[in-house]
Amino acid sequence: MTIEEKIGQLVQRMGGRSKALNSRLGPDELAKVRRGEVGSYLHVAGAEPLRELQRVAVEESRLGIPLLFAMDVVHGYRTIFPVPIAMAASWDPAAAREHAVIAARESSAAGLHWTFAPMVDISRDPRWGRIVEGAGEDAYLGSRMAEAQVRGFQGESLSAADTIMAGTKHFGAYGAAEGGRDYAGADIGERAMQEVYLPPFRAAAEAGSASYMTAFNAVDGVPTTANAALLRTILREEWGWNGVLLSDWRAVEELLAHGVAASRSEAAALALRASVDMDMVADVYADDLEAAIAADPALEALLDQAVLRILAVKRDLGLFDDPYKYHDTAREAAVMLAPEHRAAAQLIAERSIVLLKNEAGTLPLARDTGRIALIGALADDPMSQLGSWRARGQVEDVVTLRAALEAAHPDVVYAPGADSRSDDPGGIEAAVAAARGADVIVLAIGEDYDWSGEARSRSSLELPGRQMELFEALAATGKPLVVVLMGGRPLAVPDIAGQADAVLATWLLGIEAGPAIVNTLLGGNNPGGKLPASYPRSTGQVPVHYDHLPSGRPADPDLSKDTARYMDQPITPLYAFGHGLSYTTFDYGEATLSSSRIPADGGSVTVTVPVTNTGTRAGDEVVQLYMRDPVASVSRPVMQLRGFSRVTLQPGQTREVVFTLSSDQFALWSRDGSWLIEPGAIDLMIGSASDAIRARASFEIVGSAKGSIAPAAIATRIQIEGGE
Ligand code: NOJ
């Protein structure tokens, strides 16, 4: 290969825009492909057009190296599933995996080899609009969702025609952006990096993620795309990962704006030294890497390594054996929106719904409910249910809440009331009039799709527009009021939590949003989701997360004492991490341990908890296991999730959940920079939410030992006993 041909493999160009795919694939672009100047395209799709593009690469370029075709398939390709934070609320990794299997089936049929997903950034700040794309605030839950999706996209073998390469993103601590402002730097300590932000990436690596994307932002002053300590040392050398590392969009060029490179060739050198293999759309490698190599010939060996890694994934995808295997138009036509894909989309949507409040059994609505006033523009907004990354999702594929409720119930009056954008008060009066003649109000409020996602940070977590006014006017009618809270982030809605009779968090649920919500309102689905991120009481309360450090002066409601609390509101969140109710009730028995002492080196412990459905309906409970290390060489969080299982229980049924943990799951990031299992007590807490602990047990670790990988990245073994 000539040096130009090598560099060409490192170049990813845009074949179109995210909303106008393939639109840039004109004669100039094809000429570049013929000259071997391109390794990959993004924002492209379609079995037929991409077959032609691939043909030019394979048949008309000197070396005939196939191209990689990539796209953001984040929560579905044509069949759009719930947004990722919603899927995380299912606490069901199998559901997240299933979604990825289907997304891979559809996108591979459309000629794609590679998705920029899963997005596994942890976020404790819902002001950050991209919280919608990840699994929320917790490293353990985030790790399970990360590995499940990687396995779903990549299947057993990357070379199968219906699997695609995962592009786990955005490596580093993108979710720790200061003030929740997108692209802002993160100032976090090494322990937070290792224990909170990196574990989902590690779990993805263990699951075999073939590629990663770097974060836009800087950590401790070093932009991630030039951060050799993070990328080359931790990801590659310490983790032993050898896949393709891609920059985010123009991130190599942005090294100039970050102020760490004075020229484009310097930016190219920094990124290559950090082991970034592919430059997304900036053309810095394309135009300036050669000059960088001329200035520093040692870079040529790094270029060779990057080329080899890119060629290796092309080989693993089977492209050298058959470059056209992803271009079968008959398969493309057959798989899109297949009935079983739609069915999975509804099931996963139902599993993602969280019942936040249910006063006096308001939900499910009684069979003989008379007129339902359905209020809220979001109830009739199909676009919003497609979320922030809609790939090839189509508005006409979406069944809205309004359409589904009108189909399911004979007497529905609909009024938009107010939406999340306009300031027009006109609709509120009409909505109140509609509500007055009804037996129950179902009010869909929250944020439309464009309030969350990339560059969609907010300074306020309150309901946008005049929706609070609408809520208050409806509450004043005295009619039973069910709130369906939509959107891509936790919102600060204390008045809704206080005054509504029932509240369902339904996020943005994809094409089957309407049927999933209606089935839940009417009792066909008993909600079992749990919050993957805390709901704050106010914007000023963020960041608020359950696994905070203890304080020397724990919060005390008595304001005459100087403690770690606000003067004007409780320190607890509005709804805690892990919170979610059901139409039935569950009882927990006592926790029993396999032993009261385990060795630090190679030990393991089993904790068993019986859970009973004490109500009259079948339902799902997410049994959550938390740990605390009460005395250690560094202060440890008040609790940390270390296991969970979503269990279905029939009325009266008891099942035992058996968690088996290895000693390295209790390790901490020590002051000398390694995983360390320390001697002493470990407290376990089992319950139905981080603020609803129902059983406890403690044991002792004897001796000390080195840990293996980040504890949150290690999956706890779980068995369920007591029948289906
Ligand atoms: C920028 C976003 O940060 C990233 O998540 C996405 O994959 C790329 N654009 C490509 O669309």
CSV table of C-alpha atoms in Angstrom, one decimal, residues 321-711:
chain,number,residue,atom,x,y,z
A,321,ASP,CA,-14.8,-12.9,1.2
A,322,ASP,CA,-18.0,-11.3,-0.1
A,323,PRO,CA,-18.2,-7.5,-0.2
A,324,TYR,CA,-21.8,-7.6,-1.3
A,325,LYS,CA,-23.2,-9.9,1.4
A,326,TYR,CA,-25.0,-6.9,3.1
A,327,HIS,CA,-26.7,-5.8,-0.2
A,328,ASP,CA,-29.6,-8.3,-0.7
A,329,THR,CA,-32.5,-6.2,-1.8
A,330,ALA,CA,-35.0,-9.1,-1.3
A,331,ARG,CA,-33.9,-9.4,2.4
A,332,GLU,CA,-34.1,-5.6,2.8
A,333,ALA,CA,-37.7,-5.6,1.6
A,334,ALA,CA,-38.6,-8.6,3.7
A,335,VAL,CA,-37.2,-7.6,7.1
A,336,MET,CA,-38.2,-4.0,7.5
A,337,LEU,CA,-40.9,-3.5,10.1
A,338,ALA,CA,-41.7,-7.2,10.1
A,339,PRO,CA,-44.7,-8.0,12.3
A,340,GLU,CA,-42.4,-9.7,14.9
A,341,HIS,CA,-40.3,-6.6,15.1
A,342,ARG,CA,-43.3,-4.4,15.8
A,343,ALA,CA,-44.5,-6.9,18.4
A,344,ALA,CA,-41.0,-6.7,20.1
A,345,ALA,CA,-41.2,-2.9,19.9
A,346,GLN,CA,-44.5,-3.0,21.8
A,347,LEU,CA,-43.3,-5.5,24.4
A,348,ILE,CA,-40.1,-3.6,25.1
A,349,ALA,CA,-42.1,-0.3,25.3
A,350,GLU,CA,-44.4,-1.8,27.9
A,351,ARG,CA,-41.4,-3.1,29.9
A,352,SER,CA,-39.9,0.4,29.8
A,353,ILE,CA,-42.9,2.2,31.5
A,354,VAL,CA,-42.4,3.2,35.1
A,355,LEU,CA,-45.3,3.7,37.5
A,356,LEU,CA,-44.2,6.6,39.6
A,357,LYS,CA,-47.3,7.1,41.6
A,358,ASN,CA,-50.7,5.4,42.0
A,359,GLU,CA,-52.9,6.9,44.6
A,360,ALA,CA,-55.8,4.7,45.8
A,361,GLY,CA,-55.5,2.3,42.8
A,362,THR,CA,-56.4,5.0,40.3
A,363,LEU,CA,-54.7,2.8,37.7
A,364,PRO,CA,-55.4,0.6,35.9
A,365,LEU,CA,-58.6,2.4,34.8
A,366,ALA,CA,-61.7,0.4,35.6
A,367,ARG,CA,-63.3,-1.5,32.7
A,368,ASP,CA,-66.5,0.6,33.0
A,369,THR,CA,-64.7,3.9,32.9
A,370,GLY,CA,-67.0,6.3,31.0
A,371,ARG,CA,-65.6,9.3,29.2
A,372,ILE,CA,-61.9,9.8,29.1
A,373,ALA,CA,-60.6,13.3,28.4
A,374,LEU,CA,-57.2,12.8,26.7
A,375,ILE,CA,-55.3,16.1,27.0
A,376,GLY,CA,-51.9,17.2,25.7
A,377,ALA,CA,-50.3,17.8,22.4
A,378,LEU,CA,-47.7,15.1,23.1
A,379,ALA,CA,-50.5,12.5,23.0
A,380,ASP,CA,-50.9,13.2,19.3
A,381,ASP,CA,-47.3,13.8,18.3
A,382,PRO,CA,-45.9,10.8,16.4
A,383,MET,CA,-42.6,12.4,15.6
A,384,SER,CA,-41.7,12.7,19.3
A,385,GLN,CA,-42.1,9.0,19.9
A,386,LEU,CA,-39.3,8.4,17.4
A,387,GLY,CA,-36.9,10.1,19.8
A,388,SER,CA,-33.6,11.8,19.1
A,389,TRP,CA,-32.0,9.2,16.8
A,390,ARG,CA,-34.7,7.9,14.5
A,391,ALA,CA,-32.5,6.3,11.8
A,392,ARG,CA,-35.0,5.3,9.1
A,393,GLY,CA,-38.0,5.5,11.5
A,394,GLN,CA,-41.1,7.0,9.8
A,395,VAL,CA,-43.7,9.2,11.4
A,396,GLU,CA,-46.5,7.1,9.7
A,397,ASP,CA,-45.2,4.0,11.4
A,398,VAL,CA,-46.0,5.4,14.9
A,399,VAL,CA,-49.2,4.6,16.7
A,400,THR,CA,-49.8,7.6,19.0
A,401,LEU,CA,-51.4,7.5,22.4
A,402,ARG,CA,-54.4,9.3,20.9
A,403,ALA,CA,-54.8,6.8,18.1
A,404,ALA,CA,-54.4,3.8,20.4
A,405,LEU,CA,-56.8,5.2,23.1
A,406,GLU,CA,-59.5,6.1,20.6
A,407,ALA,CA,-59.2,2.6,19.1
A,408,ALA,CA,-59.4,0.9,22.5
A,409,HIS,CA,-62.0,2.9,24.4
A,410,PRO,CA,-65.5,3.9,23.1
A,411,ASP,CA,-65.7,7.4,24.7
A,412,VAL,CA,-62.6,9.6,24.3
A,413,VAL,CA,-62.5,13.3,23.9
A,414,TYR,CA,-59.2,14.8,22.9
A,415,ALA,CA,-57.9,18.4,23.4
A,416,PRO,CA,-54.2,19.4,22.9
A,417,GLY,CA,-54.3,21.9,25.7
A,418,ALA,CA,-50.7,23.0,25.5
A,419,ASP,CA,-47.5,21.7,24.1
A,420,SER,CA,-43.9,21.9,25.3
A,421,ARG,CA,-43.1,24.8,23.0
A,422,SER,CA,-45.8,27.4,22.4
A,423,ASP,CA,-46.8,30.0,24.9
A,424,ASP,CA,-50.4,30.3,23.6
A,425,PRO,CA,-52.8,30.0,26.5
A,426,GLY,CA,-55.8,29.5,24.2
A,427,GLY,CA,-55.8,25.7,24.3
A,428,ILE,CA,-56.0,25.4,28.1
A,429,GLU,CA,-59.6,26.6,28.4
A,430,ALA,CA,-60.8,24.2,25.7
A,431,ALA,CA,-59.0,21.4,27.5
A,432,VAL,CA,-60.6,22.2,30.8
A,433,ALA,CA,-64.0,22.3,29.2
A,434,ALA,CA,-63.3,18.8,27.7
A,435,ALA,CA,-62.2,17.6,31.1
A,436,ARG,CA,-65.3,18.8,32.9
A,437,GLY,CA,-67.5,16.5,30.9
A,438,ALA,CA,-65.3,13.4,31.5
A,439,ASP,CA,-64.9,10.8,34.2
A,440,VAL,CA,-61.2,10.8,34.2
A,441,ILE,CA,-58.4,12.9,32.7
A,442,VAL,CA,-55.4,11.4,31.0
A,443,LEU,CA,-52.8,14.2,30.6
A,444,ALA,CA,-49.8,13.7,28.3
A,445,ILE,CA,-47.1,16.2,29.2
A,446,GLY,CA,-43.4,16.5,29.3
A,447,GLU,CA,-40.8,17.2,26.6
A,448,ASP,CA,-41.1,16.6,22.8
A,449,TYR,CA,-38.3,14.8,21.1
A,450,ASP,CA,-36.3,17.9,20.3
A,451,TRP,CA,-35.8,18.9,24.0
A,452,SER,CA,-33.3,16.1,24.5
A,453,GLY,CA,-30.5,14.6,22.5
A,454,GLU,CA,-27.2,16.1,21.2
A,455,ALA,CA,-26.7,19.8,22.0
A,456,ARG,CA,-30.1,19.8,23.8
A,457,SER,CA,-29.0,20.8,27.3
A,458,ARG,CA,-31.4,22.7,29.5
A,459,SER,CA,-30.8,25.0,32.4
A,460,SER,CA,-34.2,24.2,33.8
A,461,LEU,CA,-35.7,20.7,34.4
A,462,GLU,CA,-39.2,22.1,34.8
A,463,LEU,CA,-42.0,21.4,32.3
A,464,PRO,CA,-41.4,23.6,29.3
A,465,GLY,CA,-44.1,25.9,27.8
A,466,ARG,CA,-47.4,26.4,29.6
A,467,GLN,CA,-47.8,22.8,30.6
A,468,MET,CA,-47.7,23.5,34.3
A,469,GLU,CA,-50.6,25.9,33.9
A,470,LEU,CA,-52.5,23.3,32.0
A,471,PHE,CA,-51.8,20.8,34.7
A,472,GLU,CA,-53.0,23.1,37.4
A,473,ALA,CA,-56.2,24.0,35.5
A,474,LEU,CA,-57.0,20.4,35.1
A,475,ALA,CA,-56.2,19.5,38.7
A,476,ALA,CA,-58.6,22.2,39.8
A,477,THR,CA,-61.5,20.4,38.1
A,478,GLY,CA,-61.3,17.8,40.8
A,479,LYS,CA,-61.5,14.9,38.3
A,480,PRO,CA,-59.3,11.9,38.7
A,481,LEU,CA,-56.1,12.9,37.0
A,482,VAL,CA,-53.6,10.5,35.4
A,483,VAL,CA,-50.3,12.1,34.1
A,484,VAL,CA,-48.4,10.4,31.3
A,485,LEU,CA,-45.0,12.0,31.6
A,486,MET,CA,-43.1,11.9,28.3
A,487,GLY,CA,-39.6,12.9,27.3
A,488,GLY,CA,-36.0,12.0,27.3
A,489,ARG,CA,-34.8,13.0,30.7
A,490,PRO,CA,-35.9,13.1,34.4
A,491,LEU,CA,-37.9,16.2,35.1
A,492,ALA,CA,-38.3,18.2,38.3
A,493,VAL,CA,-42.1,17.9,38.7
A,494,PRO,CA,-42.8,18.0,42.5
A,495,ASP,CA,-46.3,19.6,42.0
A,496,ILE,CA,-47.3,16.9,39.6
A,497,ALA,CA,-46.0,14.2,42.0
A,498,GLY,CA,-48.0,15.9,44.8
A,499,GLN,CA,-51.3,16.5,43.1
A,500,ALA,CA,-51.8,13.9,40.3
A,501,ASP,CA,-53.6,10.8,41.2
A,502,ALA,CA,-51.3,8.6,39.1
A,503,VAL,CA,-48.1,9.3,37.2
A,504,LEU,CA,-46.6,7.0,34.5
A,505,ALA,CA,-43.2,7.8,33.1
A,506,THR,CA,-43.4,6.7,29.5
A,507,TRP,CA,-40.3,8.5,28.0
A,508,LEU,CA,-40.4,8.4,24.2
A,509,LEU,CA,-41.4,4.8,23.4
A,510,GLY,CA,-40.9,4.3,19.7
A,511,ILE,CA,-43.4,3.2,17.1
A,512,GLU,CA,-45.6,1.2,19.4
A,513,ALA,CA,-45.8,3.9,22.1
A,514,GLY,CA,-49.6,4.3,21.9
A,515,PRO,CA,-50.5,0.7,22.3
A,516,ALA,CA,-48.0,0.2,25.0
A,517,ILE,CA,-49.3,3.1,27.1
A,518,VAL,CA,-52.9,2.2,26.5
A,519,ASN,CA,-52.4,-1.4,27.4
A,520,THR,CA,-50.8,-0.1,30.7
A,521,LEU,CA,-53.6,2.4,31.4
A,522,LEU,CA,-56.2,-0.3,30.9
A,523,GLY,CA,-54.4,-3.0,32.9
A,524,GLY,CA,-53.3,-5.4,30.1
A,525,ASN,CA,-49.8,-4.6,31.1
A,526,ASN,CA,-48.8,-4.3,34.7
A,527,PRO,CA,-45.9,-1.8,34.8
A,528,GLY,CA,-42.6,-3.2,36.1
A,529,GLY,CA,-40.0,-0.6,35.0
A,530,LYS,CA,-37.8,1.2,37.5
A,531,LEU,CA,-36.0,4.5,37.2
A,532,PRO,CA,-32.5,4.3,35.8
A,533,ALA,CA,-31.8,7.9,37.0
A,534,SER,CA,-33.1,9.9,40.0
A,535,TYR,CA,-35.8,12.5,39.5
A,536,PRO,CA,-34.7,15.7,41.2
A,537,ARG,CA,-37.1,17.9,43.2
A,538,SER,CA,-35.7,21.0,41.5
A,539,THR,CA,-33.0,21.9,39.0
A,540,GLY,CA,-30.8,23.3,41.8
A,541,GLN,CA,-30.7,19.8,43.3
A,542,VAL,CA,-28.6,18.3,40.5
A,543,PRO,CA,-26.4,16.4,40.4
A,544,VAL,CA,-28.4,14.0,42.5
A,545,HIS,CA,-27.6,10.3,42.5
A,546,TYR,CA,-28.2,7.5,44.9
A,547,ASP,CA,-24.5,6.4,45.2
A,548,HIS,CA,-23.1,9.6,46.7
A,549,LEU,CA,-20.4,9.6,49.4
A,550,PRO,CA,-21.4,9.8,53.0
A,551,SER,CA,-20.9,13.1,54.7
A,552,GLY,CA,-19.3,13.8,58.1
A,553,ARG,CA,-22.6,15.6,58.8
A,554,PRO,CA,-25.4,13.5,57.2
A,555,ALA,CA,-28.5,15.4,56.2
A,556,ASP,CA,-30.8,16.1,59.2
A,557,PRO,CA,-34.3,17.6,58.8
A,558,ASP,CA,-33.6,19.7,61.8
A,559,LEU,CA,-32.5,23.1,60.3
A,560,SER,CA,-31.0,24.2,63.6
A,561,LYS,CA,-28.2,21.7,63.0
A,562,ASP,CA,-25.5,22.3,60.4
A,563,THR,CA,-25.8,19.3,58.1
A,564,ALA,CA,-25.4,18.3,54.5
A,565,ARG,CA,-28.8,19.5,53.3
A,566,TYR,CA,-30.5,22.4,51.6
A,567,MET,CA,-32.4,24.9,53.7
A,568,ASP,CA,-35.3,25.1,51.3
A,569,GLN,CA,-35.9,21.4,50.4
A,570,PRO,CA,-35.2,17.9,51.4
A,571,ILE,CA,-31.9,16.4,50.2
A,572,THR,CA,-33.7,13.2,48.9
A,573,PRO,CA,-34.7,13.1,45.3
A,574,LEU,CA,-38.4,13.4,44.2
A,575,TYR,CA,-38.2,9.8,42.9
A,576,ALA,CA,-35.1,7.7,43.8
A,577,PHE,CA,-33.0,5.6,41.5
A,578,GLY,CA,-34.7,2.2,41.2
A,579,HIS,CA,-38.1,3.5,42.1
A,580,GLY,CA,-41.1,2.1,40.3
A,581,LEU,CA,-44.5,0.8,41.5
A,582,SER,CA,-46.7,-2.0,40.2
A,583,TYR,CA,-50.5,-2.7,40.2
A,584,THR,CA,-49.7,-5.5,42.6
A,585,THR,CA,-47.6,-5.5,45.8
A,586,PHE,CA,-44.5,-7.5,46.8
A,587,ASP,CA,-43.2,-8.8,50.1
A,588,TYR,CA,-39.6,-9.6,50.8
A,589,GLY,CA,-38.5,-12.3,53.2
A,590,GLU,CA,-35.2,-12.4,55.0
A,591,ALA,CA,-31.9,-12.5,53.2
A,592,THR,CA,-29.7,-15.5,53.9
A,593,LEU,CA,-26.0,-15.8,53.2
A,594,SER,CA,-23.9,-18.8,52.1
A,595,SER,CA,-21.3,-17.8,54.6
A,596,SER,CA,-20.4,-15.0,57.0
A,597,ARG,CA,-16.7,-14.8,56.0
A,598,ILE,CA,-15.1,-15.1,52.5
A,599,PRO,CA,-11.5,-14.9,51.5
A,600,ALA,CA,-10.5,-11.8,49.6
A,601,ASP,CA,-8.5,-13.9,47.2
A,602,GLY,CA,-10.9,-15.9,45.0
A,603,GLY,CA,-13.8,-15.9,47.5
A,604,SER,CA,-17.5,-15.7,46.6
A,605,VAL,CA,-20.8,-15.3,48.5
A,606,THR,CA,-24.3,-16.2,47.7
A,607,VAL,CA,-27.3,-14.2,49.1
A,608,THR,CA,-30.8,-15.6,48.7
A,609,VAL,CA,-34.0,-13.6,49.1
A,610,PRO,CA,-37.6,-14.8,48.8
A,611,VAL,CA,-40.0,-12.4,47.1
A,612,THR,CA,-43.8,-12.9,47.2
A,613,ASN,CA,-46.5,-11.3,45.1
A,614,THR,CA,-49.0,-10.3,47.8
A,615,GLY,CA,-51.6,-8.8,45.5
A,616,THR,CA,-54.2,-10.1,43.1
A,617,ARG,CA,-52.5,-9.6,39.7
A,618,ALA,CA,-49.5,-11.1,38.1
A,619,GLY,CA,-46.6,-8.6,38.1
A,620,ASP,CA,-42.9,-8.0,37.7
A,621,GLU,CA,-40.6,-6.9,40.5
A,622,VAL,CA,-37.1,-5.8,39.9
A,623,VAL,CA,-35.2,-7.2,42.9
A,624,GLN,CA,-32.2,-4.9,43.5
A,625,LEU,CA,-29.1,-5.8,45.4
A,626,TYR,CA,-26.9,-3.0,46.8
A,627,MET,CA,-23.7,-3.1,48.7
A,628,ARG,CA,-21.8,-0.8,51.1
A,629,ASP,CA,-18.2,-1.1,52.3
A,630,PRO,CA,-18.7,0.7,55.7
A,631,VAL,CA,-15.0,1.1,56.6
A,632,ALA,CA,-12.2,1.3,54.0
A,633,SER,CA,-9.0,3.1,53.1
A,634,VAL,CA,-11.1,5.7,51.2
A,635,SER,CA,-14.7,6.8,51.8
A,636,ARG,CA,-17.1,4.6,50.0
A,637,PRO,CA,-20.6,5.4,48.5
A,638,VAL,CA,-23.5,5.0,50.8
A,639,MET,CA,-24.8,2.3,48.5
A,640,GLN,CA,-23.8,0.8,45.1
A,641,LEU,CA,-25.9,-1.5,42.9
A,642,ARG,CA,-24.3,-4.9,42.5
A,643,GLY,CA,-27.1,-7.0,41.1
A,644,PHE,CA,-30.7,-7.0,39.9
A,645,SER,CA,-33.3,-9.3,38.4
A,646,ARG,CA,-36.7,-8.6,36.9
A,647,VAL,CA,-38.9,-11.4,38.2
A,648,THR,CA,-42.5,-12.3,37.1
A,649,LEU,CA,-44.7,-13.4,40.0
A,650,GLN,CA,-48.2,-14.8,39.9
A,651,PRO,CA,-50.6,-13.7,42.7
A,652,GLY,CA,-49.5,-15.4,45.9
A,653,GLN,CA,-46.4,-16.8,44.3
A,654,THR,CA,-43.0,-16.8,46.0
A,655,ARG,CA,-39.7,-17.1,44.2
A,656,GLU,CA,-36.2,-16.9,45.5
A,657,VAL,CA,-33.7,-14.7,43.9
A,658,VAL,CA,-30.1,-16.1,44.4
A,659,PHE,CA,-27.3,-13.7,43.8
A,660,THR,CA,-23.7,-15.0,43.6
A,661,LEU,CA,-20.9,-12.4,43.9
A,662,SER,CA,-17.2,-12.9,43.7
A,663,SER,CA,-14.8,-11.1,46.0
A,664,ASP,CA,-13.6,-8.9,43.1
A,665,GLN,CA,-17.0,-7.3,42.9
A,666,PHE,CA,-16.2,-5.6,46.3
A,667,ALA,CA,-13.0,-4.0,45.1
A,668,LEU,CA,-12.3,-0.3,45.2
A,669,TRP,CA,-9.9,1.9,43.2
A,670,SER,CA,-7.1,2.3,45.6
A,671,ARG,CA,-5.0,5.3,46.3
A,672,ASP,CA,-2.2,3.7,44.4
A,673,GLY,CA,-4.2,3.3,41.3
A,674,SER,CA,-5.3,-0.4,41.2
A,675,TRP,CA,-8.3,-2.5,42.1
A,676,LEU,CA,-8.0,-3.7,45.7
A,677,ILE,CA,-10.2,-5.9,47.8
A,678,GLU,CA,-9.8,-4.8,51.4
A,679,PRO,CA,-10.5,-6.8,54.5
A,680,GLY,CA,-13.5,-6.0,56.7
A,681,ALA,CA,-17.3,-5.9,56.7
A,682,ILE,CA,-19.5,-5.6,53.6
A,683,ASP,CA,-23.2,-4.7,54.0
A,684,LEU,CA,-25.7,-6.0,51.5
A,685,MET,CA,-29.1,-4.4,51.0
A,686,ILE,CA,-31.9,-5.9,48.9
A,687,GLY,CA,-35.1,-4.1,48.0
A,688,SER,CA,-37.4,-2.7,45.4
A,689,ALA,CA,-35.6,0.6,45.0
A,690,SER,CA,-32.6,2.4,46.3
A,691,ASP,CA,-34.9,4.1,48.9
A,692,ALA,CA,-36.9,0.9,49.6
A,693,ILE,CA,-34.6,-1.6,51.1
A,694,ARG,CA,-36.4,-4.6,52.5
A,695,ALA,CA,-33.7,-7.0,53.6
A,696,ARG,CA,-30.2,-6.8,54.8
A,697,ALA,CA,-27.2,-9.0,55.5
A,698,SER,CA,-23.5,-8.5,56.3
A,699,PHE,CA,-20.4,-10.6,55.9
A,700,GLU,CA,-16.7,-10.2,56.3
A,701,ILE,CA,-13.9,-10.2,53.8
A,702,VAL,CA,-10.8,-11.9,55.2
A,703,GLY,CA,-7.5,-10.7,54.0
A,704,SER,CA,-6.8,-8.5,51.0
A,705,ALA,CA,-6.2,-9.2,47.3
A,706,LYS,CA,-5.8,-7.4,44.0
A,707,GLY,CA,-9.1,-7.0,42.1
A,708,SER,CA,-9.6,-7.9,38.4
A,709,ILE,CA,-11.6,-5.3,36.5
A,710,ALA,CA,-14.0,-2.5,37.6
A,711,PRO,CA,-16.5,-4.2,39.9
